């Protein structure tokens, strides 16, 4: 399976964030967004480092 180690790392990281900041449930994160896609996106980007898709283009 391609990138299995990276996938494993991301799942562990996401699980830790969910446990520490959202009571172990992504539903809590969704509820905190108050029905706003923009707020949900901000919550995900601020709290889940692996979802910050950044790159340097030269």
XYZ file of N, CA, C and O in Angstrom:
232
model
N 0.851 -1.171 0.000
C 0.000 0.000 0.000
C 0.905 1.245 0.000
O 1.766 1.376 0.868
N 0.684 2.159 -0.933
C 1.517 3.359 -1.006
C 1.392 4.242 0.237
O 0.302 4.435 0.768
N 2.508 4.742 0.695
C 2.568 5.695 1.805
C 1.939 5.181 3.103
O 1.392 5.966 3.889
N 2.040 3.896 3.361
C 1.389 3.318 4.545
C 1.897 3.947 5.841
O 1.117 4.209 6.759
N 3.198 4.228 5.913
C 3.744 4.836 7.126
C 3.175 6.242 7.339
O 2.836 6.625 8.460
N 3.077 7.008 6.267
C 2.526 8.362 6.357
C 1.047 8.319 6.750
O 0.587 9.109 7.576
N 0.301 7.407 6.173
C -1.120 7.268 6.514
C -1.291 6.901 7.995
O -2.171 7.418 8.676
N -0.431 6.014 8.462
C -0.475 5.598 9.862
C -0.178 6.782 10.777
O -0.867 7.001 11.786
N 0.821 7.579 10.428
C 1.186 8.753 11.217
C 0.024 9.753 11.284
O -0.303 10.282 12.344
N -0.616 9.991 10.132
C -1.729 10.951 10.071
C -2.913 10.461 10.909
O -3.545 11.245 11.624
N -3.219 9.180 10.851
C -4.318 8.648 11.660
C -4.037 8.789 13.149
O -4.920 9.176 13.927
N -2.807 8.475 13.557
C -2.443 8.630 14.974
C -2.518 10.087 15.401
O -3.052 10.407 16.470
N -1.978 10.973 14.578
C -2.007 12.404 14.880
C -3.450 12.896 15.010
O -3.789 13.612 15.952
N -4.299 12.504 14.087
C -5.707 12.926 14.119
C -6.416 12.399 15.359
O -7.199 13.116 15.988
N -6.133 11.164 15.720
C -6.735 10.577 16.912
C -6.341 11.317 18.179
O -7.169 11.572 19.056
N -5.063 11.681 18.264
C -4.581 12.422 19.436
C -5.265 13.780 19.529
O -5.714 14.194 20.603
N -5.358 14.484 18.401
C -6.015 15.796 18.387
C -7.484 15.653 18.786
O -7.993 16.429 19.599
N -8.159 14.660 18.237
C -9.566 14.453 18.585
C -9.737 14.192 20.074
O -10.647 14.744 20.708
N -8.865 13.368 20.642
C -8.969 13.067 22.072
C -8.665 14.287 22.934
O -9.377 14.558 23.905
N -7.631 15.027 22.587
C -7.195 16.140 23.418
C -8.069 17.385 23.288
O -8.246 18.119 24.255
N -8.609 17.638 22.111
C -9.302 18.909 21.886
C -10.801 18.789 21.628
O -11.521 19.782 21.737
N -11.269 17.594 21.254
C -12.670 17.456 20.850
C -13.369 16.274 21.521
O -14.330 15.731 20.979
N -12.888 15.878 22.664
C -13.544 14.803 23.409
C -13.584 13.485 22.667
O -14.447 12.652 22.933
N -12.678 13.286 21.722
C -12.590 12.023 21.001
C -13.562 11.885 19.845
O -13.677 10.811 19.257
N -14.272 12.951 19.486
C -15.287 12.850 18.443
C -15.204 14.022 17.464
O -15.209 15.191 17.882
N -15.173 13.701 16.186
C -15.174 14.755 15.177
C -16.517 15.485 15.170
O -16.594 16.645 14.768
N -17.556 14.839 15.643
C -18.865 15.480 15.730
C -18.795 16.740 16.598
O -19.438 17.753 16.294
N -17.991 16.705 17.636
C -17.798 17.888 18.476
C -17.211 19.030 17.655
O -17.624 20.182 17.786
N -16.259 18.711 16.808
C -15.649 19.706 15.932
C -16.703 20.303 15.004
O -16.762 21.518 14.819
N -17.545 19.468 14.451
C -18.617 19.937 13.561
C -19.584 20.838 14.321
O -19.971 21.903 13.830
N -19.958 20.440 15.519
C -20.875 21.259 16.323
C -20.260 22.606 16.674
O -20.955 23.624 16.704
N -18.955 22.624 16.929
C -18.266 23.873 17.264
C -18.246 24.847 16.090
O -18.084 26.048 16.272
N -18.430 24.331 14.890
C -18.411 25.195 13.702
C -19.705 25.981 13.532
O -19.779 26.865 12.677
N -20.726 25.667 14.326
C -21.997 26.386 14.314
C -22.610 26.480 12.913
O -23.032 27.537 12.472
N -22.620 25.361 12.206
C -23.218 25.247 10.868
C -22.544 26.140 9.828
O -23.157 26.523 8.838
N -21.277 26.473 10.059
C -20.524 27.306 9.125
C -19.376 26.491 8.531
O -18.486 26.034 9.257
N -19.403 26.316 7.228
C -18.330 25.581 6.550
C -17.000 26.292 6.727
O -15.954 25.656 6.889
N -17.023 27.605 6.721
C -15.794 28.379 6.890
C -15.192 28.153 8.289
O -13.983 27.974 8.423
N -16.032 28.135 9.316
C -15.547 27.881 10.674
C -15.023 26.455 10.805
O -14.016 26.219 11.469
N -15.707 25.510 10.175
C -15.253 24.123 10.223
C -13.890 23.992 9.555
O -12.988 23.354 10.091
N -13.732 24.612 8.409
C -12.451 24.575 7.716
C -11.360 25.181 8.594
O -10.267 24.624 8.715
N -11.652 26.304 9.233
C -10.674 26.951 10.113
C -10.300 26.029 11.277
O -9.127 25.882 11.613
N -11.296 25.381 11.886
C -11.030 24.455 12.987
C -10.133 23.302 12.545
O -9.195 22.923 13.251
N -10.432 22.752 11.386
C -9.629 21.629 10.877
C -8.200 22.084 10.603
O -7.240 21.434 11.021
N -8.047 23.195 9.920
C -6.704 23.666 9.577
C -5.901 24.080 10.807
O -4.687 23.874 10.851
N -6.547 24.646 11.795
C -5.840 25.080 12.998
C -5.453 23.918 13.903
O -4.462 24.003 14.622
N -6.227 22.838 13.885
C -6.026 21.770 14.857
C -5.446 20.470 14.295
O -4.931 19.660 15.061
N -5.541 20.258 13.001
C -5.048 19.026 12.398
C -3.924 19.362 11.412
O -4.185 19.652 10.237
N -2.675 19.338 11.880
C -1.543 19.755 11.045
C -1.449 19.037 9.694
O -1.063 19.645 8.696
N -1.821 17.792 9.638
C -1.680 17.039 8.382
C -2.652 17.500 7.301
O -2.489 17.153 6.133
N -3.648 18.304 7.661
C -4.595 18.808 6.672
C -4.227 20.188 6.148
O -4.946 20.763 5.342
N -3.095 20.702 6.599
C -2.586 21.967 6.064
C -1.761 21.647 4.830
O -0.562 21.417 4.908
N -2.396 21.609 3.711
C -1.732 21.226 2.456
C -0.961 22.423 1.916
O -1.503 23.248 1.191
N 0.299 22.498 2.291
C 1.134 23.610 1.892
C 2.327 23.098 1.102
O 2.848 22.022 1.377
N 2.758 23.889 0.149
C 3.931 23.541 -0.634
C 4.576 24.817 -1.136
O 3.933 25.859 -1.245
N 5.847 24.701 -1.462
C 6.575 25.832 -2.029
C 6.711 25.569 -3.528
O 7.199 24.520 -3.944
N 6.237 26.506 -4.313
C 6.312 26.368 -5.764
C 7.393 27.298 -6.292
O 7.409 28.490 -5.991
N 8.306 26.721 -7.031
C 9.396 27.521 -7.603
C 9.279 27.559 -9.113
O 8.954 26.643 -9.761
